[in-house]
Short mmCIF file of C-alpha atoms and ligand atoms in Angstrom, two decimals:
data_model
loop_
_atom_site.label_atom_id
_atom_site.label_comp_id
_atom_site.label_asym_id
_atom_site.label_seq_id
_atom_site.Cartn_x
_atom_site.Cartn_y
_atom_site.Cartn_z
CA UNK A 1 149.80 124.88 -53.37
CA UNK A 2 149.93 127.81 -50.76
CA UNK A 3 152.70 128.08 -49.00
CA UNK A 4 153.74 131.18 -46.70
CA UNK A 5 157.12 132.95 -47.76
CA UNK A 6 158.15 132.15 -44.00
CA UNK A 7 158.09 128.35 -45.16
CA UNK A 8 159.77 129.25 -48.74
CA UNK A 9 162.40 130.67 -46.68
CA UNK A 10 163.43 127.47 -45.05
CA UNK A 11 164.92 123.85 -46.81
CA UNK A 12 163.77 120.55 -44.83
CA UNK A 13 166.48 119.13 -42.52
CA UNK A 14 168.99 116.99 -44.74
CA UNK A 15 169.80 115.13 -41.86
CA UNK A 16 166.11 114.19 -41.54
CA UNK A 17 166.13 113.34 -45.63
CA UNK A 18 169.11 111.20 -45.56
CA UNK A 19 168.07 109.14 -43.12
CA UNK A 20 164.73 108.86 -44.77
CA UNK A 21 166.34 107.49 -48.02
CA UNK A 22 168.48 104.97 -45.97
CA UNK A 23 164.84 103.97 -44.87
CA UNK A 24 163.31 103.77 -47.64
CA UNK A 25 166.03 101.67 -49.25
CA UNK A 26 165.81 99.61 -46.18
CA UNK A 27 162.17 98.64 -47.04
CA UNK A 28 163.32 98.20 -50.77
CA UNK A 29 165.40 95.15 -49.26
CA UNK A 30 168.81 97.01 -49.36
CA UNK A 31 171.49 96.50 -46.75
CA UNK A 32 172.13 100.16 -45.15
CA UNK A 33 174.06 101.32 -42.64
CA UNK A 34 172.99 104.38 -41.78
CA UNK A 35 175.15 106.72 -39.98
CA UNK A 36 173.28 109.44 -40.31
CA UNK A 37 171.11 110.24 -37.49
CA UNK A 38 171.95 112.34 -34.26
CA UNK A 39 170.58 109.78 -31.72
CA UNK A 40 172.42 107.09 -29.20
CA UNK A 41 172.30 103.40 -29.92
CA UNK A 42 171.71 102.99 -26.29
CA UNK A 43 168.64 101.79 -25.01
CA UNK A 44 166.67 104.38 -22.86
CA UNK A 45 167.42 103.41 -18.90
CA UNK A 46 165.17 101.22 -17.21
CA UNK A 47 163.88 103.11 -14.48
CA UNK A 48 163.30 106.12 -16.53
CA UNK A 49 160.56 104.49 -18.03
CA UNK A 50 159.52 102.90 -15.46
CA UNK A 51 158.25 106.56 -14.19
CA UNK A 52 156.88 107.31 -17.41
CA UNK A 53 154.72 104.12 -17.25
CA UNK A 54 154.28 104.84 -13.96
CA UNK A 55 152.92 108.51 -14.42
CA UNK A 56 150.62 106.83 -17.32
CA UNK A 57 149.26 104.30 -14.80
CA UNK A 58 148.23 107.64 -12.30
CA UNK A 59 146.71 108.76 -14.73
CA UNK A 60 148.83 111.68 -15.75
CA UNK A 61 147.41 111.91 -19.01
CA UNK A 62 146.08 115.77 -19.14
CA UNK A 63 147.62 119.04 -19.95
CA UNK A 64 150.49 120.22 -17.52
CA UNK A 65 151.41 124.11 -17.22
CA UNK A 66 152.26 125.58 -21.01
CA UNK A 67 155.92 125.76 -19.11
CA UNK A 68 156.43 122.39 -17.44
CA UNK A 69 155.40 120.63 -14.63
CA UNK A 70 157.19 122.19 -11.15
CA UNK A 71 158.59 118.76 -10.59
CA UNK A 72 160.29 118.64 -13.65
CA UNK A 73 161.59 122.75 -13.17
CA UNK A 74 163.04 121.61 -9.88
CA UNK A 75 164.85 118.82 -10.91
CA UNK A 76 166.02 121.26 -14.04
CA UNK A 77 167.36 123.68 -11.40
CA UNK A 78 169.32 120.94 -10.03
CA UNK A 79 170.42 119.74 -13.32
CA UNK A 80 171.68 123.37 -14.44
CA UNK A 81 173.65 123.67 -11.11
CA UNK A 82 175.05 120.13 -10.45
CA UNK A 83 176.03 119.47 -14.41
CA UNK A 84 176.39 122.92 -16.00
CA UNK A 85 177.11 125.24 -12.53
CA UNK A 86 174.37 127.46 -13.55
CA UNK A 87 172.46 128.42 -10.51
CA UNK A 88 168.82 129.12 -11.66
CA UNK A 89 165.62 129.44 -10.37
CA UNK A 90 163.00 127.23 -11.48
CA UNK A 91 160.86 130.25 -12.93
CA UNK A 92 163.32 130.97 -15.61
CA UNK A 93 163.40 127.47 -17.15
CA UNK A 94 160.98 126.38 -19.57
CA UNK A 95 160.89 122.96 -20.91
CA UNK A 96 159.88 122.52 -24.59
CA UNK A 97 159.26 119.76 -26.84
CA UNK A 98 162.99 118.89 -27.54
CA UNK A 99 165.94 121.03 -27.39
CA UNK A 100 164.74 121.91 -30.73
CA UNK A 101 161.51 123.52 -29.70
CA UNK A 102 163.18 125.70 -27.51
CA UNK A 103 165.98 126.88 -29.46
CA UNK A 104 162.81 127.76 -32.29
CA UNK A 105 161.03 129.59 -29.78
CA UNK A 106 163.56 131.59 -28.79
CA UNK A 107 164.66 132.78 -32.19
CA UNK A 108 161.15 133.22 -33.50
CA UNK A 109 160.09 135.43 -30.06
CA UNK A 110 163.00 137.63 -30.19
CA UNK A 111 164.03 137.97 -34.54
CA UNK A 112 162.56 140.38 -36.84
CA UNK A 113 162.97 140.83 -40.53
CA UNK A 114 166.55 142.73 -40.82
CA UNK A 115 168.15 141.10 -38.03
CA UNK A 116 171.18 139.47 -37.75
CA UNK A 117 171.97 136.04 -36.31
CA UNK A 118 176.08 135.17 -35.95
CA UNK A 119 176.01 131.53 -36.66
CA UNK A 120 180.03 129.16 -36.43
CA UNK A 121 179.71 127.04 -39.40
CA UNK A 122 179.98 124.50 -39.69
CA UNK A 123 176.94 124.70 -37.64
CA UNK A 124 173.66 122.29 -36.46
CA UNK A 125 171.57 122.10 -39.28
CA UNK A 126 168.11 123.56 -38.04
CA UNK A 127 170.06 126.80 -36.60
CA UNK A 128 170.46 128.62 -40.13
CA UNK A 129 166.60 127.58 -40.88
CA UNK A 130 165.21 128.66 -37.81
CA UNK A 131 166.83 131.98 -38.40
CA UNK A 132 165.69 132.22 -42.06
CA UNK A 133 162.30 131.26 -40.90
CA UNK A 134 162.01 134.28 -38.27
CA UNK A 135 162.76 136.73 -41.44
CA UNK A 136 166.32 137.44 -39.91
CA UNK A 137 169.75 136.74 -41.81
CA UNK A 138 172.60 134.06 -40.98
CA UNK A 139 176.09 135.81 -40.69
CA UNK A 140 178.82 132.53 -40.76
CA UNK A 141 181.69 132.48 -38.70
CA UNK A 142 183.78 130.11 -40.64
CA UNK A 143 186.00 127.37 -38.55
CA UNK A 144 188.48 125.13 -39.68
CA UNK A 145 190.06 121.91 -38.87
CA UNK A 146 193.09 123.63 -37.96
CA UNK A 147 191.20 125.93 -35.47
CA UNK A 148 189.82 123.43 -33.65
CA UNK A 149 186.26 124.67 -35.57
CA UNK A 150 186.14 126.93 -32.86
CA UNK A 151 185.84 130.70 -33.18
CA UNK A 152 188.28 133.66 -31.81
CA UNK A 153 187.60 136.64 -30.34
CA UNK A 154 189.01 138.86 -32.90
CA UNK A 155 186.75 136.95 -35.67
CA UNK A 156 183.69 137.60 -33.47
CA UNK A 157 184.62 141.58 -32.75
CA UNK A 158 184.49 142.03 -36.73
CA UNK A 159 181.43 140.17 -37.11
CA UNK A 160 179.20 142.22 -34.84
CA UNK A 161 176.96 144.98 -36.08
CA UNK A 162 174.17 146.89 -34.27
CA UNK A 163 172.24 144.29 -36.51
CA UNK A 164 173.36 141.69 -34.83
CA UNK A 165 170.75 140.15 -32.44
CA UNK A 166 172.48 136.73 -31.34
CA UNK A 167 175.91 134.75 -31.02
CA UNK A 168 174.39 130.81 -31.53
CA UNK A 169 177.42 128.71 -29.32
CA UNK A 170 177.07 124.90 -29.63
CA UNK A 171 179.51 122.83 -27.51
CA UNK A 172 180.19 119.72 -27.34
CA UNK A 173 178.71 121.20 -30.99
CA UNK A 174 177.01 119.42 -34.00
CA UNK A 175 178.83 118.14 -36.54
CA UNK A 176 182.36 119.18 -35.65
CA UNK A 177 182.36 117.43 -31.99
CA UNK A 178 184.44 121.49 -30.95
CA UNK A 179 184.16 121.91 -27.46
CA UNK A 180 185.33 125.23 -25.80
CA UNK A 181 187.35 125.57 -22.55
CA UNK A 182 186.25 128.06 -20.50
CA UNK A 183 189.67 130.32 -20.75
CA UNK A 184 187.95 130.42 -24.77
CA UNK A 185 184.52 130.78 -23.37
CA UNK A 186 186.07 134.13 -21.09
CA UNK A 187 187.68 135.48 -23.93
CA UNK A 188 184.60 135.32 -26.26
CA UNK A 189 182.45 136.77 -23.16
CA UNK A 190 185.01 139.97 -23.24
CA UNK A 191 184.33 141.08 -26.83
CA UNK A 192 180.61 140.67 -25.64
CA UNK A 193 180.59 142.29 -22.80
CA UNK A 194 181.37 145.26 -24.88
CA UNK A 195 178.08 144.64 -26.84
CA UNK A 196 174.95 144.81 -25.10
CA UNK A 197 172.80 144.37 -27.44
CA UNK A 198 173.96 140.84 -28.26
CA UNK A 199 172.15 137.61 -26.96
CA UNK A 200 173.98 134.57 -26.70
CA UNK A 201 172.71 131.38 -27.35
CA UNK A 202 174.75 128.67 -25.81
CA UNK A 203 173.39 124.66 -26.70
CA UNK A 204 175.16 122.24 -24.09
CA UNK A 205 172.83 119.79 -25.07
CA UNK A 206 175.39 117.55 -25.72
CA UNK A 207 177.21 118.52 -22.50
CA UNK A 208 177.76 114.61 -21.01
CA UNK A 209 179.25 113.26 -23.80
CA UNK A 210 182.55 115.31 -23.87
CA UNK A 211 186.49 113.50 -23.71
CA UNK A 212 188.28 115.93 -22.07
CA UNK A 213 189.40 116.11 -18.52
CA UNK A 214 187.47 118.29 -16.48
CA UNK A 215 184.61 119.96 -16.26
CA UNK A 216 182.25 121.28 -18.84
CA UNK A 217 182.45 124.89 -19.28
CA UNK A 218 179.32 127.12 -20.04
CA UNK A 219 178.86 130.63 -21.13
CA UNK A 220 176.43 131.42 -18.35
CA UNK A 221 178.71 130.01 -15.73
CA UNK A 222 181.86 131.24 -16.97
CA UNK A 223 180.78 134.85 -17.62
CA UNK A 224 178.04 135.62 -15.01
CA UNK A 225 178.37 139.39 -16.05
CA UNK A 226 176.87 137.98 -18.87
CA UNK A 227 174.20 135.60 -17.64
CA UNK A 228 171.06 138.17 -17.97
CA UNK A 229 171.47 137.24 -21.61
CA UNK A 230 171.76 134.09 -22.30
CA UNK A 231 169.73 131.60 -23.24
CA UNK A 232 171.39 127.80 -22.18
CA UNK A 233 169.36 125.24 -24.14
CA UNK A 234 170.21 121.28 -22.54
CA UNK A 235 168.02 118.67 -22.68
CA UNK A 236 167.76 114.58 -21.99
CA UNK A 237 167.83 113.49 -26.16
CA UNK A 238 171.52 112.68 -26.35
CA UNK A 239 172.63 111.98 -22.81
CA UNK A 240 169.81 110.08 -21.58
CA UNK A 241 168.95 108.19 -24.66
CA UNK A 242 165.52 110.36 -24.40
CA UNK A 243 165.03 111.31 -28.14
CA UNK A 244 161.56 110.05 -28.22
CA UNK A 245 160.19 111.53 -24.98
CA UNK A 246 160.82 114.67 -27.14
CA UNK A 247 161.81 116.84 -23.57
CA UNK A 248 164.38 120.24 -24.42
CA UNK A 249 164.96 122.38 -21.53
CA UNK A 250 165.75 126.59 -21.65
CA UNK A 251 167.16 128.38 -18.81
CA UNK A 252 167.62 132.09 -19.16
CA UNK A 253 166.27 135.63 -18.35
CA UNK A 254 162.54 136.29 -16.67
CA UNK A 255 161.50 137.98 -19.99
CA UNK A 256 162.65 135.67 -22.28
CA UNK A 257 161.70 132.74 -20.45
CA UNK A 258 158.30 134.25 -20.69
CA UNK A 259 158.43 135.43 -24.30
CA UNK A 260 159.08 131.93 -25.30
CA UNK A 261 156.17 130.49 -23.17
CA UNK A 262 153.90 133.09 -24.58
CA UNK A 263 154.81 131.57 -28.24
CA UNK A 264 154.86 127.68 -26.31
CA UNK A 265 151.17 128.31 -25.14
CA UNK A 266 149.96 128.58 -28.39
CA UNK A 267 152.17 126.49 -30.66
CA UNK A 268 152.36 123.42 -28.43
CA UNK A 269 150.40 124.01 -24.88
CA UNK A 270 152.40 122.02 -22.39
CA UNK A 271 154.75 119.30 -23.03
CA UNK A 272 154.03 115.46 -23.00
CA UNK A 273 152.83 114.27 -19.37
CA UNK A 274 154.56 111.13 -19.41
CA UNK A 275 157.30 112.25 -20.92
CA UNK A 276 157.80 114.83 -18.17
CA UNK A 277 157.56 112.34 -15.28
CA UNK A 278 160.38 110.39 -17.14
CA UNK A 279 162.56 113.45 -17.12
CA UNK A 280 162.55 113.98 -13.46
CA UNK A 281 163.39 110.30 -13.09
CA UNK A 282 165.74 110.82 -15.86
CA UNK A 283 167.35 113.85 -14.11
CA UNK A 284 167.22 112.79 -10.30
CA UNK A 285 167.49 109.43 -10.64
CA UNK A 286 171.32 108.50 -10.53
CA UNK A 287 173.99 109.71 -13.27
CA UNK A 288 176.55 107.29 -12.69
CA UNK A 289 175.63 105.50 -15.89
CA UNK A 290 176.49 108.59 -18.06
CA UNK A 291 180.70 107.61 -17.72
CA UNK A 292 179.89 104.43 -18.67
CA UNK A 293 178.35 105.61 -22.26
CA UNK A 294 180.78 108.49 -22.61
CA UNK A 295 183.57 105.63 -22.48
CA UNK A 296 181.71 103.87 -25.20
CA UNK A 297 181.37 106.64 -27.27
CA UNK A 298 185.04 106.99 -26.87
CA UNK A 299 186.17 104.29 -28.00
CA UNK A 300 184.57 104.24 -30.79
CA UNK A 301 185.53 107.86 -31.47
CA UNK A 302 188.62 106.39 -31.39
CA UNK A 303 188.30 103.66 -33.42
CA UNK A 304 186.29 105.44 -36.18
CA UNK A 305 189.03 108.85 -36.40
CA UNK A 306 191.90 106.50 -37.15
CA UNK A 307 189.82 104.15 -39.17
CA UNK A 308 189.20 107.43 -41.55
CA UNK A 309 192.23 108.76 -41.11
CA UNK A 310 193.87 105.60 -42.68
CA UNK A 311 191.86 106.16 -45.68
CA UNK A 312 193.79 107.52 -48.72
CA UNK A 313 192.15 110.57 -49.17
CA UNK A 314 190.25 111.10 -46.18
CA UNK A 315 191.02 112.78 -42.63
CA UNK A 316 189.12 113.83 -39.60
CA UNK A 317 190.48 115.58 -36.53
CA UNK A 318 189.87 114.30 -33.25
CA UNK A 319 186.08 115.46 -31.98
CA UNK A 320 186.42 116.26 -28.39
CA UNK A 321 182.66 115.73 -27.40
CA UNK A 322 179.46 114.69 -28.89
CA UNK A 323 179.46 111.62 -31.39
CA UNK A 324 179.99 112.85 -34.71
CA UNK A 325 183.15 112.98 -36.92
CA UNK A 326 183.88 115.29 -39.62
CA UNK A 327 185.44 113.84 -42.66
CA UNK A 328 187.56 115.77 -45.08
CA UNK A 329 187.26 114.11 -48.67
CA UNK A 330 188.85 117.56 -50.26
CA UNK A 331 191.23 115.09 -52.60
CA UNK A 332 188.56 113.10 -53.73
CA UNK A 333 186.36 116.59 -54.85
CA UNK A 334 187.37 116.39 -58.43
CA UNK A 335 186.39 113.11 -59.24
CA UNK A 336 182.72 113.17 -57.63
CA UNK A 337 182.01 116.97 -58.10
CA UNK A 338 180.31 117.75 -55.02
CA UNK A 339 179.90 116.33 -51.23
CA UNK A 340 176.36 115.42 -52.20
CA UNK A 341 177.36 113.50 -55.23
CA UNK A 342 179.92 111.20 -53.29
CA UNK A 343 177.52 111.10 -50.21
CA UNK A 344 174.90 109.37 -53.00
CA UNK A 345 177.93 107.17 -54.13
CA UNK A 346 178.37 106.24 -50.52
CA UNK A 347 174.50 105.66 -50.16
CA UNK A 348 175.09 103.30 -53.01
CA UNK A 349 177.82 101.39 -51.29
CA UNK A 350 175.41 100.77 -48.38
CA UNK A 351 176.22 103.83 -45.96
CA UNK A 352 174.92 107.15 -45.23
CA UNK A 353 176.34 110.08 -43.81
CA UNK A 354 175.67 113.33 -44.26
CA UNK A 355 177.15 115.75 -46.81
CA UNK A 356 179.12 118.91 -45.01
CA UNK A 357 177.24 120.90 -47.09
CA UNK A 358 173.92 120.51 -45.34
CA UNK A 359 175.70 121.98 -42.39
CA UNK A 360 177.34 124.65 -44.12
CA UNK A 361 180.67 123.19 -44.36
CA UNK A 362 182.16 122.02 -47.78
CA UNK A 363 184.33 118.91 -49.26
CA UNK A 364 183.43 116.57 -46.31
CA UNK A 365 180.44 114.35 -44.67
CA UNK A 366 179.41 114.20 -41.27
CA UNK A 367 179.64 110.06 -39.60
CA UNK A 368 177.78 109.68 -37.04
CA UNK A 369 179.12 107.04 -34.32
CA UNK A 370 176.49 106.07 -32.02
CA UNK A 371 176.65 102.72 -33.19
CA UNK A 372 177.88 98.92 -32.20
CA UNK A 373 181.63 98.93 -32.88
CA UNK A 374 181.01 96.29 -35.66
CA UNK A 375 178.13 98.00 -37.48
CA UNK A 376 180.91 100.59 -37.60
CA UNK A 377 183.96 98.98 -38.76
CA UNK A 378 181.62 97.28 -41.48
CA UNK A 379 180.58 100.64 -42.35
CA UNK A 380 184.02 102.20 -42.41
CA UNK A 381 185.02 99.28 -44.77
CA UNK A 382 182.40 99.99 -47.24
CA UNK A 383 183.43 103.55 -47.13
CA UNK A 384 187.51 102.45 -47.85
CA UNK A 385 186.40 100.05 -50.75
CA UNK A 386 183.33 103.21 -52.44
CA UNK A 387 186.16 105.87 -52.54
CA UNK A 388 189.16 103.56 -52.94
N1 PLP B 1 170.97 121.00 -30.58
C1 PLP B 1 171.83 120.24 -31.30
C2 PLP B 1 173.21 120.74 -31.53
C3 PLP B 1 171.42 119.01 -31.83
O1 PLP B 1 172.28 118.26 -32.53
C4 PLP B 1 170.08 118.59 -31.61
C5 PLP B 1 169.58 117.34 -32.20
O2 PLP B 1 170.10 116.80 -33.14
C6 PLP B 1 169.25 119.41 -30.84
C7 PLP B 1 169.71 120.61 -30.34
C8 PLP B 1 167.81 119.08 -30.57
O3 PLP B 1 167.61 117.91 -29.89
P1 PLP B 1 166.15 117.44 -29.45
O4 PLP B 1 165.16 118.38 -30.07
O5 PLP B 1 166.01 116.06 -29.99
O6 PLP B 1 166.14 117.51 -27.96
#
């Protein structure tokens, strides 16, 4: 075996391997609910792939340009405007093979060995291995519960160093549902306004699917003194039900936007044809449907938070966006050792979740609630009766 010390660097996503066990004891004829995955229950609409089977039928089947098609830029443009209130050309948007893919590109085109990456834990779990992967180190910006998992201003002054090469933001973010307002979004943009060097990397991929009042609040929009250095990742995965299509868009600076297509041309070409003409559809086509699965999600963010709060031993403050809930199991530490170890003895009970751990947090697991309200309240049951 010959493996580079890049790759040593980096652990596979434990997201990814939990739901693979829940799979594979699925196949071995065990009843599994799992809860683990970051992807919506709801089917993909209609007339989204209608234009993907629609493109196929043109034959749209060849290479597009390495970044998009201009179709799918445009409608981008509109997308950053109308839902984030980023105005943005289309020549500074790259699409990418999943929000993923462009988040990787972006830290591997702009980290060297030495470099630092500022990183709010608990945090999405490919952020820390992306960085690791580049060669560059994760510096954590711990979050509570009590905080609102959010960070301040005064804990990012103390954090930066001329080492520091990024701030990674994530709201609605990824496991702790945080979302920041944009009076918290201003106030972080001060300390960096007094740090050039510093990129910001703000993920709103999960933008839709927030329960507050209001509008969602950006970096790039809410700090345009800033905007010549960030990168805003979105994308169609979680709002549109797109997770297959595998489509991530970038919007930021000329030179970035270009550094990352200069990696994108030679680790993926251009993105999937099809998949491309479904995001346009996906993106023009009308948005009205979004309210309807945000009010879904609520509820059973609802239900699910005061499900787990009633269990002895077991809370979870309210996530204000995305569709995960962070569980603290602190009380029950002692008598299963670690997060992992009750996680198993959850597995065993017939649900998985994800230990905190695997996104840097401790004492907890991650539920995921894209689900049918009864697969949930089954699952929440098992989880009362395995740690009762
Ligand atoms: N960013 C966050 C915070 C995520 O949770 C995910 C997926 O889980 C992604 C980005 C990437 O999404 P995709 O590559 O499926 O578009």
């Amino acid at each position: 075996m010959i493996l580079s010390q890049a790759l040593s660097r980096i652990a596979p996503s434990s997201t990814a391997a939990m739901s693979d066990r829940a799979f594979a004891l699925r196949e071995a004829g065990r009843d599994i609910i799992s809860l683990s995955v970051g992807e919506p229950d709801f089917a993909t609409p209609a007339h989204v792939i209608a234009s993907a089977k629609a493109a196929l039928d043109a034959g749209d089947t060849k290479y597009t340009a390495v970044a998009g098609t201009a179709a799918l830029r445009k409608a981008a443009a509109l997308h950053y405007a109308r839902d984030l209130g980023i105005a943005v050309p289309p020549d500074r948007i790259i699409v990418s093979a999943g929000g993923k893919q462009a988040i990787f590109h972006a830290l591997v085109a702009t980290l060297d060995p030495g470099d630092a990456v500022l990183i709010p834990a608990p945090w999405w779990v490919s952020y820390p291995e992306i960085v690791r992967f580049a060669g560059a180190n994760v510096v954590p910006l711990e979050t509570s519960p009590a905080g609102g998992y959010r960070i301040t201003p005064d804990q990012l002054e103390a954090a930066i160093t001329p080492k520091v090469r990024w701030l990674l933001l994530n709201s609605p973010g990824n496991p702790t549902g945080a979302v920041y307002s944009a009076a918290q979004l201003q106030a972080l943009g001060a300390v960096l306004a007094r740090h050039p060097h510093v990129l910001i990397l703000s993920d709103d991929i999960y933008a839709p699917l927030r329960y507050l009042p209001g509008r969602h609040a950006t970096i790039a929009a809410e700090c345009p003194d800033l905007a010549d250095r960030v990168l805003t990742v979105s994308g169609l995965s979680k709002s549109h039900a797109m997770t297959g299509f595998r489509i991530g868009l970038a919007a930021g600076p000329e030179w970035l936007v270009k550094a990352m297509g200069k990696l994108q041309s030679h680790s993926m070409g251009s993105p999937s044809t099809p998949s491309q003409a479904a995001a346009v559809a996906a993106l023009e086509g009308p948005q009205d449907f979004l309210a309807d699965w945000c009010a879904v999600m609520r509820r059973r963010r609802d239900m699910v938070v005061s499900a787990v709060n009633a269990i002895p031993g077991l809370s979870a403050p309210v996530p204000d966006g995305a569709f995960y809930c962070m569980v603290d199991a602190a009380p029950h530490m002692a008598r299963f050792g670690d997060d992992q170890a009750l996680c198993l003895h959850l597995l065993d009970a017939g649900v998985a979740v994800v230990p905190a751990s695997a996104f840097g947090g401790r004492d907890g697991f991650r539920i995921s609630f894209a689900a049918a309200d009864t697969i949930l309240e089954e699952a929440l049951r098992r989880i009362a009766g395995a740690v009762a």
